[in-house]
PDB file of C-alpha atoms in Angstrom:
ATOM      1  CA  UNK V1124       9.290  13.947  17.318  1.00 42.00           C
ATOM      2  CA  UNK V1125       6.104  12.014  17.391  1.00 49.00           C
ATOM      3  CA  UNK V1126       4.016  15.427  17.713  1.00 48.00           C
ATOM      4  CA  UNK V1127       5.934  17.087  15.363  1.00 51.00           C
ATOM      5  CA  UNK V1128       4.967  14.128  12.688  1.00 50.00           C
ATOM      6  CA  UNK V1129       1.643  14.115  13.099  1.00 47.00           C
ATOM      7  CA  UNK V1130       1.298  17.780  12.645  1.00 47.00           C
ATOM      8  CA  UNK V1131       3.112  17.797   9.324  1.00 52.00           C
ATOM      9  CA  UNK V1132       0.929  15.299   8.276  1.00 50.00           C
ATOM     10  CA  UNK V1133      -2.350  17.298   9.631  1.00 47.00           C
ATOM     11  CA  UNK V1134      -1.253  20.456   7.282  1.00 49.00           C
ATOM     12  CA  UNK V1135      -0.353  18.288   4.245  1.00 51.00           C
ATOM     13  CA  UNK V1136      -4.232  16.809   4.559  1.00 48.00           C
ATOM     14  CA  UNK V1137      -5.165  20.465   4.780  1.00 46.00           C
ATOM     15  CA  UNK V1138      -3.000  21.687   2.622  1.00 49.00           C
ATOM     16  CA  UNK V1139      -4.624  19.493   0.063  1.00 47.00           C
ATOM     17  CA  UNK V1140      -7.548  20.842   0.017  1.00 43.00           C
ATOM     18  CA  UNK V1141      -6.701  24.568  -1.546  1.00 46.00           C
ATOM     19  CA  UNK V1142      -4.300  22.734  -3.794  1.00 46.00           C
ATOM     20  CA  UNK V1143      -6.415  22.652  -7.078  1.00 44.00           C
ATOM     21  CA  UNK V1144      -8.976  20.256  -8.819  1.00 41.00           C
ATOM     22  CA  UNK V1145      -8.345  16.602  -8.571  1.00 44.00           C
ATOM     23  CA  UNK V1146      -9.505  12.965  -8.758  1.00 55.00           C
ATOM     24  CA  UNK V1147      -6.644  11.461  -7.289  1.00 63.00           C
ATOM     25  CA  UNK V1148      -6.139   8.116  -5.956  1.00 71.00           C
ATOM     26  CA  UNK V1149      -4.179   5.760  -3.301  1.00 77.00           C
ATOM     27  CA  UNK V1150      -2.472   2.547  -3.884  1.00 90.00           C
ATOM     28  CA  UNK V1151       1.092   2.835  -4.365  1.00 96.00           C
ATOM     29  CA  UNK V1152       3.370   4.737  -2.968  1.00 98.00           C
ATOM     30  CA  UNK V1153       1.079   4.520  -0.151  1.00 97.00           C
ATOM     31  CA  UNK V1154       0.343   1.162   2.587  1.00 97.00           C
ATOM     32  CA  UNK V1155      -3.272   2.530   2.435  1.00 98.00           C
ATOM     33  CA  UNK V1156      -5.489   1.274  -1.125  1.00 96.00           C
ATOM     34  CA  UNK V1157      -8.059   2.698  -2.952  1.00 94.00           C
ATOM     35  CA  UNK V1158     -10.877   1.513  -4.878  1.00 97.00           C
ATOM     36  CA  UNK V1159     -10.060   1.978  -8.466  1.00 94.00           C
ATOM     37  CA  UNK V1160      -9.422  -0.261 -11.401  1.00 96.00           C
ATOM     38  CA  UNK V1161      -7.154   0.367 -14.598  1.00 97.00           C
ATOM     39  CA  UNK V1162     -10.108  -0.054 -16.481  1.00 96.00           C
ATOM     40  CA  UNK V1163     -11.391  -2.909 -18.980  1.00 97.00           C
ATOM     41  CA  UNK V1164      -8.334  -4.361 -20.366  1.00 97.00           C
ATOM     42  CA  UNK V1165      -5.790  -2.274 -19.252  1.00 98.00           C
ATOM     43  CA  UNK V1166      -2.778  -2.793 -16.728  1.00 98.00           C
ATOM     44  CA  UNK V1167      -1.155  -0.879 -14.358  1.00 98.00           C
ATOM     45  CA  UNK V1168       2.125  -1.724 -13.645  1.00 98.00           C
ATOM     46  CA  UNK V1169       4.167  -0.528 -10.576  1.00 98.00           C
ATOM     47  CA  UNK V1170       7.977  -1.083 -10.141  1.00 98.00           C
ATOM     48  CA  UNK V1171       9.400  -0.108  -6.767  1.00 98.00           C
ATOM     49  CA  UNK V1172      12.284   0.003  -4.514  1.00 98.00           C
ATOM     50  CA  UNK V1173      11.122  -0.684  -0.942  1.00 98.00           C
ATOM     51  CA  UNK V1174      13.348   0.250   2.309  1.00 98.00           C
ATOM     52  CA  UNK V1175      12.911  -0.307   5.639  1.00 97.00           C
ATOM     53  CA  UNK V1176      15.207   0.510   8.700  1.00 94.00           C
ATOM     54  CA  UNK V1177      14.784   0.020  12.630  1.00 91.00           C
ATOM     55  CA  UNK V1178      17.318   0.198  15.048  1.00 84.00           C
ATOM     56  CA  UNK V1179      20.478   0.066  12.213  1.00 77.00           C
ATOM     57  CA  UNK V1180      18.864  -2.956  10.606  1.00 87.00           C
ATOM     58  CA  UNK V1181      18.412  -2.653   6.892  1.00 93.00           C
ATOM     59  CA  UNK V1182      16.220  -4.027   4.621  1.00 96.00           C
ATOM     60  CA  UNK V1183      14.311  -3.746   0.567  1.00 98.00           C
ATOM     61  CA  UNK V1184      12.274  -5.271  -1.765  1.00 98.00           C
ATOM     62  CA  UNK V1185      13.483  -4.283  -4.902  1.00 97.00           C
ATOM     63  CA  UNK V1186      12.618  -4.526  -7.166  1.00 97.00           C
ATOM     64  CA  UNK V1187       9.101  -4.239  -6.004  1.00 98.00           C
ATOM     65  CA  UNK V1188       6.470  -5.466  -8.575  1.00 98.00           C
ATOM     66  CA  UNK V1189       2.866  -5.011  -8.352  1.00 98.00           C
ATOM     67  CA  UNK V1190       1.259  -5.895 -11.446  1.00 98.00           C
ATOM     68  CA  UNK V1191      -2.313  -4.849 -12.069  1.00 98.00           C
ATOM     69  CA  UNK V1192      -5.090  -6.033 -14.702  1.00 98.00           C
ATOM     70  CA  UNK V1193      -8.801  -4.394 -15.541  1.00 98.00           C
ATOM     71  CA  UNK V1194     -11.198  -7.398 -15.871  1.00 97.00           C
ATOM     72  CA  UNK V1195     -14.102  -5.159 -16.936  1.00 94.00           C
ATOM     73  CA  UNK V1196     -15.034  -1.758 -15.649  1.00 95.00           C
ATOM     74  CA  UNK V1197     -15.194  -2.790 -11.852  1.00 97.00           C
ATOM     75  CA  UNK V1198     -12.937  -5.785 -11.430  1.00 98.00           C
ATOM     76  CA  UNK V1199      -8.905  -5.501 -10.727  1.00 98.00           C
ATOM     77  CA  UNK V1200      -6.567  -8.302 -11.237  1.00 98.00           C
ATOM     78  CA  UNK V1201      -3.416  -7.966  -9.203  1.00 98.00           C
ATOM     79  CA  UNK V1202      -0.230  -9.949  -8.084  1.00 98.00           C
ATOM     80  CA  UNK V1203       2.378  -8.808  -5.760  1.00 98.00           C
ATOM     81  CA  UNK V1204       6.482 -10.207  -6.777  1.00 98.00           C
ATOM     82  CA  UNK V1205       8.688  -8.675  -3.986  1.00 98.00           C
ATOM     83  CA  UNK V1206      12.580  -9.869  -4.571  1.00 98.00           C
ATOM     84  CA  UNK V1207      13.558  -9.086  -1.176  1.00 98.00           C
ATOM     85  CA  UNK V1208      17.176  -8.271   0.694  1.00 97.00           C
ATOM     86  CA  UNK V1209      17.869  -9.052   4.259  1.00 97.00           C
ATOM     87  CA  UNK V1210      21.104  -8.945   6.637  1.00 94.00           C
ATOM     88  CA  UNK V1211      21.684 -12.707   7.198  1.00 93.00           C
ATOM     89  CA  UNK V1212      24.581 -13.739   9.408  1.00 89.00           C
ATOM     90  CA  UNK V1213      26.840 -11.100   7.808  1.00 88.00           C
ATOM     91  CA  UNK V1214      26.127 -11.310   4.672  1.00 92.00           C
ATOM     92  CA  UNK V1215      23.093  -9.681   2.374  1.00 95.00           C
ATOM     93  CA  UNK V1216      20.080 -13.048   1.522  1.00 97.00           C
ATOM     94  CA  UNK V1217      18.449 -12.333  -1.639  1.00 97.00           C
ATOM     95  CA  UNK V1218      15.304 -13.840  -3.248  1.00 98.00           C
ATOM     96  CA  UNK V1219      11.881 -13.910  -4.481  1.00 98.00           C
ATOM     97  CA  UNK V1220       9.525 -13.279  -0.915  1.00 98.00           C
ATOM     98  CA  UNK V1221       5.693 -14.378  -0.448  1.00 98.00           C
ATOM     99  CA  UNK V1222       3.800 -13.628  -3.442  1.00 98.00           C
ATOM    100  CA  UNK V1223       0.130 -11.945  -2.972  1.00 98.00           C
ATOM    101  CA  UNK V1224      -2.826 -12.219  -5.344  1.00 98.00           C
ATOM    102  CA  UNK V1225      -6.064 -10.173  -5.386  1.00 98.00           C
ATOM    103  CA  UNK V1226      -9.187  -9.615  -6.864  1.00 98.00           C
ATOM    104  CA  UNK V1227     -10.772  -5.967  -6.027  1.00 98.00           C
ATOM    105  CA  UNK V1228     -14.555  -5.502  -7.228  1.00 98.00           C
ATOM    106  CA  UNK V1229     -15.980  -2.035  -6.848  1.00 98.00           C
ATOM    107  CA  UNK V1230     -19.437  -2.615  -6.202  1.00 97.00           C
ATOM    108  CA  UNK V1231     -20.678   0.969  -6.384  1.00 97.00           C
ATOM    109  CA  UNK V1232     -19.253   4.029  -7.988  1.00 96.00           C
ATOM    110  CA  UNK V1233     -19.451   7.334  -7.214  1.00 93.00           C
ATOM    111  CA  UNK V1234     -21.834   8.663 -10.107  1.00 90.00           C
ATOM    112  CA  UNK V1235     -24.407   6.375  -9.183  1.00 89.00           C
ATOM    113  CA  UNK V1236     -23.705   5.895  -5.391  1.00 92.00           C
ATOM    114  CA  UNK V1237     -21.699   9.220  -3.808  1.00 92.00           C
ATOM    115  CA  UNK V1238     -18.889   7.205  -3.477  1.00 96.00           C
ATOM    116  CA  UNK V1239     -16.812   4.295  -4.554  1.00 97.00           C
ATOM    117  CA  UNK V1240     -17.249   0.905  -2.396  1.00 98.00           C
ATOM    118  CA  UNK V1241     -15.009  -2.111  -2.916  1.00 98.00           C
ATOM    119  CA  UNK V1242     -13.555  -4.977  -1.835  1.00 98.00           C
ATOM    120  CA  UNK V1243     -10.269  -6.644  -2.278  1.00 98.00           C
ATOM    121  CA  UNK V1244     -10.036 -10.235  -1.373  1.00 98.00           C
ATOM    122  CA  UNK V1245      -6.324 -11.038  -0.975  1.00 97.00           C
ATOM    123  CA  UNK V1246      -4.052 -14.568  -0.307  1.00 98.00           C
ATOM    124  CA  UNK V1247      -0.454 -14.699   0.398  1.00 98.00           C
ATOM    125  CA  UNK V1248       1.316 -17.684  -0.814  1.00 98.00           C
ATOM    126  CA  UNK V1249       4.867 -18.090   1.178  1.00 98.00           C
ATOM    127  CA  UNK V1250       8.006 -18.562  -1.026  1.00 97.00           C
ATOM    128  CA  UNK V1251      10.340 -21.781  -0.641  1.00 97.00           C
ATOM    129  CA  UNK V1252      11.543 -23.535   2.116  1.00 97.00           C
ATOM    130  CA  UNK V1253      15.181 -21.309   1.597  1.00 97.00           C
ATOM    131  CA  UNK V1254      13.347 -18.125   1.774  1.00 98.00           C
ATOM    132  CA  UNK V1255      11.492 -18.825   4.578  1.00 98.00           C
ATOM    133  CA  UNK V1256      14.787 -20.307   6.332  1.00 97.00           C
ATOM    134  CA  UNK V1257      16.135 -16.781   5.156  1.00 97.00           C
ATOM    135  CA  UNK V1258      13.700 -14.473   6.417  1.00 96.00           C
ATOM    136  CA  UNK V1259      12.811 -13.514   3.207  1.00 97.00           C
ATOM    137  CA  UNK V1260       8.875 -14.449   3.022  1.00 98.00           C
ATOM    138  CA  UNK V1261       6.633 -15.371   5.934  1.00 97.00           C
ATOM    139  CA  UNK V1262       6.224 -19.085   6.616  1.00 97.00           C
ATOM    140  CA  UNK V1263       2.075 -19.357   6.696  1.00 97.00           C
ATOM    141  CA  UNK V1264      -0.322 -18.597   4.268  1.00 98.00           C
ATOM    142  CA  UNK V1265      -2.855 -15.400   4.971  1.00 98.00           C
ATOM    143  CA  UNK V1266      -6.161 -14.172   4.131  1.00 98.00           C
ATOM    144  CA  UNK V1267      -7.506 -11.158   4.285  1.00 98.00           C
ATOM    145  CA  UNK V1268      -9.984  -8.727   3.346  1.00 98.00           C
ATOM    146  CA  UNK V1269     -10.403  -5.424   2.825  1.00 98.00           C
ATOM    147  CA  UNK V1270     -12.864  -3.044   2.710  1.00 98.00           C
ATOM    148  CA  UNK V1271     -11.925   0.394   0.182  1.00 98.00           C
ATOM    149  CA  UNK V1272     -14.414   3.155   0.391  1.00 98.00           C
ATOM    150  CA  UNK V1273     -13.635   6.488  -1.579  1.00 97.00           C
ATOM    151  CA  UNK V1274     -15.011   9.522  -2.283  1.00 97.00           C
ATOM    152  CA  UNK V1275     -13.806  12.810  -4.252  1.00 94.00           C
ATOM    153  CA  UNK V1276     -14.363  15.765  -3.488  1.00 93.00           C
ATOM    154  CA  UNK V1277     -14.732  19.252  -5.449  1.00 88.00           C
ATOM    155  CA  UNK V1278     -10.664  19.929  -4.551  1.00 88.00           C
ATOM    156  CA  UNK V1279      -9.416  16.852  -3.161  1.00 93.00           C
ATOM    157  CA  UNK V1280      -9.853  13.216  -3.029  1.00 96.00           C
ATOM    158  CA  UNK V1281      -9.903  11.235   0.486  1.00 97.00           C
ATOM    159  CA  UNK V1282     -10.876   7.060   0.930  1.00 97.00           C
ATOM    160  CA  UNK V1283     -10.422   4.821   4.176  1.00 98.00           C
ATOM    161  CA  UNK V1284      -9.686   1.364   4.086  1.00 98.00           C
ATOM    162  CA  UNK V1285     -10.413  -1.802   6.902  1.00 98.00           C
ATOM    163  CA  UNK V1286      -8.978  -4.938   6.407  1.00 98.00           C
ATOM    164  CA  UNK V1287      -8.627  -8.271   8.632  1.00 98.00           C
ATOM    165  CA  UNK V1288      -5.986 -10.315   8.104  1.00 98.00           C
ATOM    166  CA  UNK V1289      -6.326 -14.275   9.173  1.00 98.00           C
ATOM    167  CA  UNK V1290      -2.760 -16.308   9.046  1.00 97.00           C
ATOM    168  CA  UNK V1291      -2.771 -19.836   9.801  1.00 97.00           C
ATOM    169  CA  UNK V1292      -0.784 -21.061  12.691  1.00 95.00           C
ATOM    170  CA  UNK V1293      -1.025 -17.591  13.628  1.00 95.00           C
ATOM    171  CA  UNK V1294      -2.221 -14.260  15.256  1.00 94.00           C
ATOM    172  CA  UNK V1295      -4.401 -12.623  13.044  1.00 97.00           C
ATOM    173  CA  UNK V1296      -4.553  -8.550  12.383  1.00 98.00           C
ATOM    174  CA  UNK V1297      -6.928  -5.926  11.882  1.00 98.00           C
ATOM    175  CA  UNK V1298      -6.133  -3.100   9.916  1.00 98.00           C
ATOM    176  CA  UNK V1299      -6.765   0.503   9.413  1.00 98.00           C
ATOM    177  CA  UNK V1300      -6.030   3.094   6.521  1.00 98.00           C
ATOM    178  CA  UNK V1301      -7.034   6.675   5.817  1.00 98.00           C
ATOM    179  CA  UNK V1302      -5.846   8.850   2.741  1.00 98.00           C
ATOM    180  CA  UNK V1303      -6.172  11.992   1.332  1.00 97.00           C
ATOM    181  CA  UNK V1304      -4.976  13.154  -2.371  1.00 96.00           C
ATOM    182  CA  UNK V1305      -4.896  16.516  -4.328  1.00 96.00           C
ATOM    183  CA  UNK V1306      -3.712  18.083  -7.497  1.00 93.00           C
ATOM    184  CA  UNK V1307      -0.671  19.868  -6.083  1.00 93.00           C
ATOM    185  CA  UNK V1308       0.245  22.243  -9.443  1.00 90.00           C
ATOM    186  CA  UNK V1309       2.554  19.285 -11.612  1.00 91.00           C
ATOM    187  CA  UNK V1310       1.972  16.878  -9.038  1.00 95.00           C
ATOM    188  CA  UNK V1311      -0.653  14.560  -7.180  1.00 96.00           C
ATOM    189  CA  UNK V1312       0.076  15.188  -2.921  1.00 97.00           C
ATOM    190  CA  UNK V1313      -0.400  12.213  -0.608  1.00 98.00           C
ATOM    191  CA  UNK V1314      -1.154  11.750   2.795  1.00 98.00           C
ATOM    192  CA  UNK V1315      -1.856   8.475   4.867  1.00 98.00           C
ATOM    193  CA  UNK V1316      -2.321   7.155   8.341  1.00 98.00           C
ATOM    194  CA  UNK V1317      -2.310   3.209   8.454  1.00 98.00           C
ATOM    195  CA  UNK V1318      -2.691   1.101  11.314  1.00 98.00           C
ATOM    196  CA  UNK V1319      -1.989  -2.477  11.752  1.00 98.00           C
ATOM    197  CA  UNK V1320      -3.476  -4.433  15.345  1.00 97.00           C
ATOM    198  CA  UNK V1321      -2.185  -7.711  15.724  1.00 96.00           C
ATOM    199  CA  UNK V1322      -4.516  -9.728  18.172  1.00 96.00           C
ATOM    200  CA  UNK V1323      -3.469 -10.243  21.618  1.00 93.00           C
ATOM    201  CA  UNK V1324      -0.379  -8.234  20.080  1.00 93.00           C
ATOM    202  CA  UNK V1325       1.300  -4.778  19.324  1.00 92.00           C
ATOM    203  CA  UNK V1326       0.053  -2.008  17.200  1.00 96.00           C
ATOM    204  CA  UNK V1327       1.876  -0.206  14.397  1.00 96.00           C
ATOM    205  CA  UNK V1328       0.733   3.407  13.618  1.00 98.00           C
ATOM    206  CA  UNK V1329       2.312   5.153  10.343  1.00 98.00           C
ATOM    207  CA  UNK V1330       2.409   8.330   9.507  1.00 98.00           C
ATOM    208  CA  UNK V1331       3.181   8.784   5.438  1.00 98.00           C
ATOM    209  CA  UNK V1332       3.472  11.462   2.879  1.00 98.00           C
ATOM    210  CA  UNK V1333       3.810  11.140  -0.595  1.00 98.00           C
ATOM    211  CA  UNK V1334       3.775  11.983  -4.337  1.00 97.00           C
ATOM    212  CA  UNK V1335       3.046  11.321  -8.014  1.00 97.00           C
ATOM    213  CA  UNK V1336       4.387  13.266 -11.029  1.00 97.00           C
ATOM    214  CA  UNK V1337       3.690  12.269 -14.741  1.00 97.00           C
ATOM    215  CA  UNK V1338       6.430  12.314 -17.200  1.00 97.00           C
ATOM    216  CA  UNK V1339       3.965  11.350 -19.876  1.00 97.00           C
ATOM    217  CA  UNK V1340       0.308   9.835 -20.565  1.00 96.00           C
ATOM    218  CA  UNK V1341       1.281   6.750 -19.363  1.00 97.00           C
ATOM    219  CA  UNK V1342       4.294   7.003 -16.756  1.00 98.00           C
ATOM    220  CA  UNK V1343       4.357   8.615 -13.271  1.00 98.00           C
ATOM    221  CA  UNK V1344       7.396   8.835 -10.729  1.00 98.00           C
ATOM    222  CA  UNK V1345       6.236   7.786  -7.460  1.00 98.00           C
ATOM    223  CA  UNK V1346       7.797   8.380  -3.726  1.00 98.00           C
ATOM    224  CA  UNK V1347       6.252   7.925  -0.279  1.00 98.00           C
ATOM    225  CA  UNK V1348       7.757   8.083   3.554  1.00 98.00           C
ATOM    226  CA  UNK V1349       6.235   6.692   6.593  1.00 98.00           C
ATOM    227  CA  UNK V1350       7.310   6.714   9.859  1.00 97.00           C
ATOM    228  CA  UNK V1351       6.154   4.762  12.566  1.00 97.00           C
ATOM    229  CA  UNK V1352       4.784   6.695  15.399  1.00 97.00           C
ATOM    230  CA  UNK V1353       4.349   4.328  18.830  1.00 95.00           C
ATOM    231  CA  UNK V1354       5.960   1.571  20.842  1.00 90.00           C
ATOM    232  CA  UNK V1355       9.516   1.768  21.898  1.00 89.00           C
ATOM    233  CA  UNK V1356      12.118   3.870  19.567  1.00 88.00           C
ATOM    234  CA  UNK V1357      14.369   1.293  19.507  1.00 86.00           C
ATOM    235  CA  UNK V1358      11.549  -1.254  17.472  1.00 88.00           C
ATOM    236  CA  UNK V1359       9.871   1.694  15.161  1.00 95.00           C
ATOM    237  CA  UNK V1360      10.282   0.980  11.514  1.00 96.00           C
ATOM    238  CA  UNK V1361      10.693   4.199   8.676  1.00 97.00           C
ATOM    239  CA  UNK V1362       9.952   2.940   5.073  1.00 98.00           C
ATOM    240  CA  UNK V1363      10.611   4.968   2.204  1.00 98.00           C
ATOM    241  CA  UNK V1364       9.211   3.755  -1.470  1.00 98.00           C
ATOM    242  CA  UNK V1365      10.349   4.853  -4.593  1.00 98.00           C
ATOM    243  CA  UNK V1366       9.093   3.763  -8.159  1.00 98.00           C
ATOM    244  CA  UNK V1367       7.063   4.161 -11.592  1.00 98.00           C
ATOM    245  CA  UNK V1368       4.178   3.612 -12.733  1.00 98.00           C
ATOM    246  CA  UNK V1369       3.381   2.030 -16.211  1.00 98.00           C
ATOM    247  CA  UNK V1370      -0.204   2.064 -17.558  1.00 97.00           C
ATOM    248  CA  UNK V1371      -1.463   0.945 -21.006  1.00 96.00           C
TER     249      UNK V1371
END
């Protein structure tokens, strides 16, 4: 199963690249981000629902929000409102998780530089004492930063991101992403690998694919799967995102 995976996401990376012009781009559906910005004044506005299943045990953010904000050419503003749904005890807990807030500056672009450079300061605030008693947000505040770097190509687009993640009371994380993104006729074709090494801990490799079509100038449909690839089959996660995309 695990071979099989990582082959079918080989050819979809290759695949990309006879699949047409493009200047494509990560973020959502994907784990792994990119390095653009909406642009001055403009927001980008991404409404999900989130699933994840391992071993029979269920559960979603959705909706999903992640709401977006240019501040300029270069500068993204962006908050992250998941209303998350876990088993509990037999029943279903529902309520507003940890919230995230950003700031991405992209500190060289590609006409200038050869490729777009970033970085994306982030905090995670917890939610309240019930959601945490829940196990619907994580009980510590975290840092981290990551590192975007991007570059298109003639036929396809492809970007890696690093991150470290600092939580207090806790293990930190360092983190690994690498996309690639193509015009695929009507659509825009995704592809991701994301790693996440918790220190002194376990590692979690994903495998994704994923999509974008427009309905109009300013709405896309959006849909991702990943599935993780190592440790024990009875603890790897699959998490499948569907959504839209507002921009205006």
């Amino acid at each position: 199963m695990d071979g099989k995976a990582f082959i079918g996401i080989l050819l979809a990376m290759v695949c990309m690249s006879y699949c047409g012009l493009a200047q494509a781009q990560a973020g959502p559906p994907l784990m792994t981000n990119d390095a653009g910005s909406p642009g001055p004044g403009h927001w980008e506005v991404n409404l999900a629902a989130i699933g994840e299943w391992s071993d029979g045990e269920r559960s979603a953010s959705a909706p999903d929000a992640d709401i977006n904000y240019g501040l300029g050419d270069n500068i993204q503003l962006s908050a992250h409102l998941p209303w998350m749904r876990v088993p509990l005890q037999g029943r279903t807990a529902t309520g507003l998780g940890a919230i995230e807030y950003a700031v991405r500056w992209r500190f060289l672009d590609q006409d200038s530089a050869g490729l777009d450079l970033a970085i994306q300061p982030h905090v995670v605030v917890p939610g309240t004492p019930r959601a945490v008693r829940d196990g619907l947000s994580q009980s510590h505040r975290e840092y981290a930063l990551p590192i975007q770097a991007v570059h298109h190509w003639a036929r396809f687009t492809t970007g890696v991101e690093v991150a470290r993640h600092w939580v207090e009371h806790e293990r930190g994380a360092d983190q690994l992403g690498i996309f690639a993104a193509a015009s695929c006729g009507e659509m825009e074709c995704l592809a991701e690998i994301n790693s996440t090494h918790e220190h002194g801990g376990l590692t979690q490799t994903f495998l994704g694919i994923g999509g974008r079509r427009a309905l109009s100038d300013h709405v896309k449909l959006m849909g991702a799967i990943d599935h993780q690839v190592n440790g024990p089959a009875s603890m790897r996660v699959d998490v499948v995102y569907l959504g839209i995309q507002v921009t205006y």
